[in-house]
PDB file of C-alpha atoms in Angstrom:
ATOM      1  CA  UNK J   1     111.621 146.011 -57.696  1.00 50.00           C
ATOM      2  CA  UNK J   2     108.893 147.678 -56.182  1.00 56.00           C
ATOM      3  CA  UNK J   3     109.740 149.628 -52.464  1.00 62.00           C
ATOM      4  CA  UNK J   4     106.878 148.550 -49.909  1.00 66.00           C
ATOM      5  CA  UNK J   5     105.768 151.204 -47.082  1.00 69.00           C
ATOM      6  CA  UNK J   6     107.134 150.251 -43.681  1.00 69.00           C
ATOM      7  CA  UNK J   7     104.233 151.760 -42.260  1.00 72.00           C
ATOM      8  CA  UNK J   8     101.974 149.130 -42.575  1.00 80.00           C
ATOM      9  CA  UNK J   9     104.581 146.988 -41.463  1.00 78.00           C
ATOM     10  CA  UNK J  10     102.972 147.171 -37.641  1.00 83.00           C
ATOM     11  CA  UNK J  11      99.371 146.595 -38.888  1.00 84.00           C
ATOM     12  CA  UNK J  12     100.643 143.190 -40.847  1.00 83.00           C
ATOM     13  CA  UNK J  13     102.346 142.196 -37.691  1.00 85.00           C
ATOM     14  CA  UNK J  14      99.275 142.983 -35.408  1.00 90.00           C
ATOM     15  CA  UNK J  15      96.963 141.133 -37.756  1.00 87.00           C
ATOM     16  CA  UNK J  16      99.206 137.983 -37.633  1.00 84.00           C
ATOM     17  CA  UNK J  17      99.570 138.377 -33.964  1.00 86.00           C
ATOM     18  CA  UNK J  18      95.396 138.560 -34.006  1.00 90.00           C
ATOM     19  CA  UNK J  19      95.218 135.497 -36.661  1.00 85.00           C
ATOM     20  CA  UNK J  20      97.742 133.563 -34.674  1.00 81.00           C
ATOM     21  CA  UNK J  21      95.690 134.169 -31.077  1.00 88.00           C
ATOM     22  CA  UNK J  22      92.429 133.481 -32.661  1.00 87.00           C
ATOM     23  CA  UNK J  23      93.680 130.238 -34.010  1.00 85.00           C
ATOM     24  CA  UNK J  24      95.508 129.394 -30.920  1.00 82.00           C
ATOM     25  CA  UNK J  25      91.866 130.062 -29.390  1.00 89.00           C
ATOM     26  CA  UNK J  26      90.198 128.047 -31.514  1.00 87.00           C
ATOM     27  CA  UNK J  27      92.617 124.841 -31.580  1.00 87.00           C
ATOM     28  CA  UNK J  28      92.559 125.050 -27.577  1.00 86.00           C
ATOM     29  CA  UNK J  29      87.944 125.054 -27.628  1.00 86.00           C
ATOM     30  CA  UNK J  30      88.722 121.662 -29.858  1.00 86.00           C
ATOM     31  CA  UNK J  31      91.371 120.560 -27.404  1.00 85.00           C
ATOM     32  CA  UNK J  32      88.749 120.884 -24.672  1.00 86.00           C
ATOM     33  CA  UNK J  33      85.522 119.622 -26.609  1.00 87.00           C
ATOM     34  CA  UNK J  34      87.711 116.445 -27.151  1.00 88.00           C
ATOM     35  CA  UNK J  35      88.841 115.702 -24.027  1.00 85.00           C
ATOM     36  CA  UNK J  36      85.199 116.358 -22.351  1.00 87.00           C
ATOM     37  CA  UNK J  37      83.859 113.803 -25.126  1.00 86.00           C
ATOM     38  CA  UNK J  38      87.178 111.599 -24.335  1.00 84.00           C
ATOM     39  CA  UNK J  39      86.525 111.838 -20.304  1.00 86.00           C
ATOM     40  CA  UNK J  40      82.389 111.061 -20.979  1.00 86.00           C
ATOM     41  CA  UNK J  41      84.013 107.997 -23.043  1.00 85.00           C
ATOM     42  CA  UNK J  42      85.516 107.257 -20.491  1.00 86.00           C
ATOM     43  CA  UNK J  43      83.198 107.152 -17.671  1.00 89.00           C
ATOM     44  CA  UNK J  44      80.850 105.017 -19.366  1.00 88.00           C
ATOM     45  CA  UNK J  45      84.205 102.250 -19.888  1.00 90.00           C
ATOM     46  CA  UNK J  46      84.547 102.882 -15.712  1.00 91.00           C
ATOM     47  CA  UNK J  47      80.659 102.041 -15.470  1.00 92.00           C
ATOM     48  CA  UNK J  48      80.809  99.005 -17.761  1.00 93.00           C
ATOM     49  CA  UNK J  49      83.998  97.770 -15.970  1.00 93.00           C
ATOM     50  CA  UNK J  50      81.833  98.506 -12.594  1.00 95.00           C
ATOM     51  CA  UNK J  51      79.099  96.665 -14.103  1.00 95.00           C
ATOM     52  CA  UNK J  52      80.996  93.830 -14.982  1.00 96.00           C
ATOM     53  CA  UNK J  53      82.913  93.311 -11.485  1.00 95.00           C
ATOM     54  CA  UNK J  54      79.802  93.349  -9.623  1.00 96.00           C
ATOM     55  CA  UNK J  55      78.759  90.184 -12.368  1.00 97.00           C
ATOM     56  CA  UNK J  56      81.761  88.508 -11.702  1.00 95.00           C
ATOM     57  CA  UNK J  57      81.446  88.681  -7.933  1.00 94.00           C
ATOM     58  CA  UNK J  58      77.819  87.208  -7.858  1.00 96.00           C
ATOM     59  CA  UNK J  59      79.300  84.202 -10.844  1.00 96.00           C
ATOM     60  CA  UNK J  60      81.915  83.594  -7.934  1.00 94.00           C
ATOM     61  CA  UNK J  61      79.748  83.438  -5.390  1.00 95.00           C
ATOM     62  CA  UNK J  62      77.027  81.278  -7.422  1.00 96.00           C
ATOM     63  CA  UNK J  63      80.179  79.309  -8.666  1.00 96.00           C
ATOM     64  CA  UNK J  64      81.357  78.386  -4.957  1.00 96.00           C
ATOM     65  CA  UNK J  65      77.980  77.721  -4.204  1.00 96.00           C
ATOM     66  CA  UNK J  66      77.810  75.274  -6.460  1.00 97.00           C
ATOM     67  CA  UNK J  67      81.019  73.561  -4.880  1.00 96.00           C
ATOM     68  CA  UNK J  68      79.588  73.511  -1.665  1.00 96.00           C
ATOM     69  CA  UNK J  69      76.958  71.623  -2.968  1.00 96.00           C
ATOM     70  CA  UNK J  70      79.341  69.185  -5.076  1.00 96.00           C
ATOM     71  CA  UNK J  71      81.117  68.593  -2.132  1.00 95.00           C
ATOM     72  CA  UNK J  72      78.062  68.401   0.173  1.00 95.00           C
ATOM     73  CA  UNK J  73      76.796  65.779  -2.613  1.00 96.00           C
ATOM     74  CA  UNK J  74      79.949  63.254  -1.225  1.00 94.00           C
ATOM     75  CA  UNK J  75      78.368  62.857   1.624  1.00 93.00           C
ATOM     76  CA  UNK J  76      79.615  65.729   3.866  1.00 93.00           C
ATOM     77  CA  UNK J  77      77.528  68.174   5.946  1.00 94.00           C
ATOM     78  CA  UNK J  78      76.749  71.674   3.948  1.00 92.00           C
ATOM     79  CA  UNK J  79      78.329  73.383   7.039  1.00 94.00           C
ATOM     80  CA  UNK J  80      82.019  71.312   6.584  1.00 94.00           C
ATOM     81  CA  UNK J  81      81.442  71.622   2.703  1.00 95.00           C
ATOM     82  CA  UNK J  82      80.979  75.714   3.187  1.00 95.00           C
ATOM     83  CA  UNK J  83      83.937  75.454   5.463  1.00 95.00           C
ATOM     84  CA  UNK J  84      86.217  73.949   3.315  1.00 95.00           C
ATOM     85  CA  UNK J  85      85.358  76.055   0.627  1.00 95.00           C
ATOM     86  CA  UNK J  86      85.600  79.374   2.449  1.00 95.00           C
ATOM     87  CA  UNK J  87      89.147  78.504   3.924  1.00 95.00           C
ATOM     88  CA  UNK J  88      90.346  77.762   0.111  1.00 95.00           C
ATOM     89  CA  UNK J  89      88.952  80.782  -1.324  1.00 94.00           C
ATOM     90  CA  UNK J  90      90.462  82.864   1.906  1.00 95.00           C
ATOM     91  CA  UNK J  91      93.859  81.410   1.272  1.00 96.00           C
ATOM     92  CA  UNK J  92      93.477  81.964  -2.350  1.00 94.00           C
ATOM     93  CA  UNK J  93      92.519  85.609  -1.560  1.00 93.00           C
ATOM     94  CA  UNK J  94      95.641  86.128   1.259  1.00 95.00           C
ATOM     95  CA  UNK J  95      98.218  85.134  -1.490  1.00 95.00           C
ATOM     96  CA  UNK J  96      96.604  87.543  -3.931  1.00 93.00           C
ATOM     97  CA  UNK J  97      96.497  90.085  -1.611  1.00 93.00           C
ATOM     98  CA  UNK J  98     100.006  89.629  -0.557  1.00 93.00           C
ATOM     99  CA  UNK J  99     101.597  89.075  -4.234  1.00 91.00           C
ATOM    100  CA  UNK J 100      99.759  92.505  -4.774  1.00 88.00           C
ATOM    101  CA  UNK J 101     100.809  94.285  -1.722  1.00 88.00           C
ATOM    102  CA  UNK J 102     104.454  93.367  -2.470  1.00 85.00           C
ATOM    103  CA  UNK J 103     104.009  94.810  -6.365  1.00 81.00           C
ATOM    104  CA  UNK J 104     103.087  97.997  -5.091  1.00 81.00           C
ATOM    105  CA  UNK J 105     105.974  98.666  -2.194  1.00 79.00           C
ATOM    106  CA  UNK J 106     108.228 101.707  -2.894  1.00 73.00           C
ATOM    107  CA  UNK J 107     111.074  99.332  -3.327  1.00 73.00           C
ATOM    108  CA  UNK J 108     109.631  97.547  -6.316  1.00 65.00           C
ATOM    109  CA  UNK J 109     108.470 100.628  -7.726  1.00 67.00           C
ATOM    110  CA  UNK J 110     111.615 102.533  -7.617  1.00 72.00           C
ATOM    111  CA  UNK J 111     113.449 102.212 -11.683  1.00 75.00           C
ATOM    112  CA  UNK J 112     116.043 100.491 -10.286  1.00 76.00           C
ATOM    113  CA  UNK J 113     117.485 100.165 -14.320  1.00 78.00           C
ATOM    114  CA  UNK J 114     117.206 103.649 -14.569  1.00 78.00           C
ATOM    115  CA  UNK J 115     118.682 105.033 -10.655  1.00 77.00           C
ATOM    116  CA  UNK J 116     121.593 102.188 -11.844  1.00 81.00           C
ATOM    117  CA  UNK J 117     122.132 103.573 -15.469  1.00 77.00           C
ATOM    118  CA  UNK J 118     122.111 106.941 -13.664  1.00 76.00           C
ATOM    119  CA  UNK J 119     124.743 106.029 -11.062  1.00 82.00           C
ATOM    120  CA  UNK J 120     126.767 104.806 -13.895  1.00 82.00           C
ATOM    121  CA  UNK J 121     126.290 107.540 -16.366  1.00 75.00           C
ATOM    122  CA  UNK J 122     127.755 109.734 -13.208  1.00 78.00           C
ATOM    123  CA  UNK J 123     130.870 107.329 -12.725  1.00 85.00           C
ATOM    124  CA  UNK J 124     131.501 108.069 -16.282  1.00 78.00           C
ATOM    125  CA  UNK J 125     131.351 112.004 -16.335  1.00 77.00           C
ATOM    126  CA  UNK J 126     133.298 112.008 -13.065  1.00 79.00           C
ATOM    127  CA  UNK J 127     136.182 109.665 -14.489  1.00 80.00           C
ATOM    128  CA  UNK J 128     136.042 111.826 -17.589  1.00 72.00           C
ATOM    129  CA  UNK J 129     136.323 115.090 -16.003  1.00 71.00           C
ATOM    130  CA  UNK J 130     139.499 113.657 -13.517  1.00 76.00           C
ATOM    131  CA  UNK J 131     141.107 112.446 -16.975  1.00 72.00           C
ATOM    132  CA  UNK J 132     140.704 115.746 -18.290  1.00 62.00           C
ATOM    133  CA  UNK J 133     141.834 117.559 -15.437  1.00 59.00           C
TER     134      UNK J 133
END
């Protein structure tokens, strides 16, 4: 069996520490390269979404004044028709906005499973420890 020279045991270690750092270096430029691209991906998705809410709003809007119309077409006065329109998609939009301001209160957000599982997990180490004891 041949005997190595612990001298150059340093210089191996210093040139894996230097192999090691430059890959660690290298691995974190990708990292960042592929989260700008991901982020630029992802602007252009916020822009299209953008985009595509503005189109919906103007459909809507086209779309209830087409309603108006139908309704105006019965025989009722385009003011009353806009009226009664307005007033259904107001009440439509209060019970939207009121489903969604009860979602995000901090009581419906709190992991009630998990605070309960928690409480319960506690019970359990407490009666474990007084049994011990």
């Amino acid at each position: 069996m041949a005997h190595r020279d612990l001298r150059q045991a340093p210089d191996l270690l210093m040139r894996a520490v230097h192999h090691f750092l430059a890959l660690l270096r290298s691995e974190t430029a990708l990292v960042k390269e592929e989260l700008k691209q991901n982020a630029a991906r992802a602007g252009v998705g916020v822009g299209f979404l953008a985009v595509a809410m503005l189109l919906a709003l103007v459909a809507l809007n086209v779309l209830a004044a087409a309603v108006v119309a139908w309704i105006a077409a019965t025989g009722l006065s385009f003011g009353f028709a806009s009226l009664i329109v307005g007033c259904t998609l107001l009440t439509v939009a209060l019970f939207l906005a009121m489903a969604g301001k009860s979602r995000l209160q901090a009581d419906a957000l709190l992991p009630s499973m998990t605070i309960r599982n928690v409480k319960k997990d506690v019970s359990s180490i407490k009666e474990a420890a007084d049994d011990t004891y």
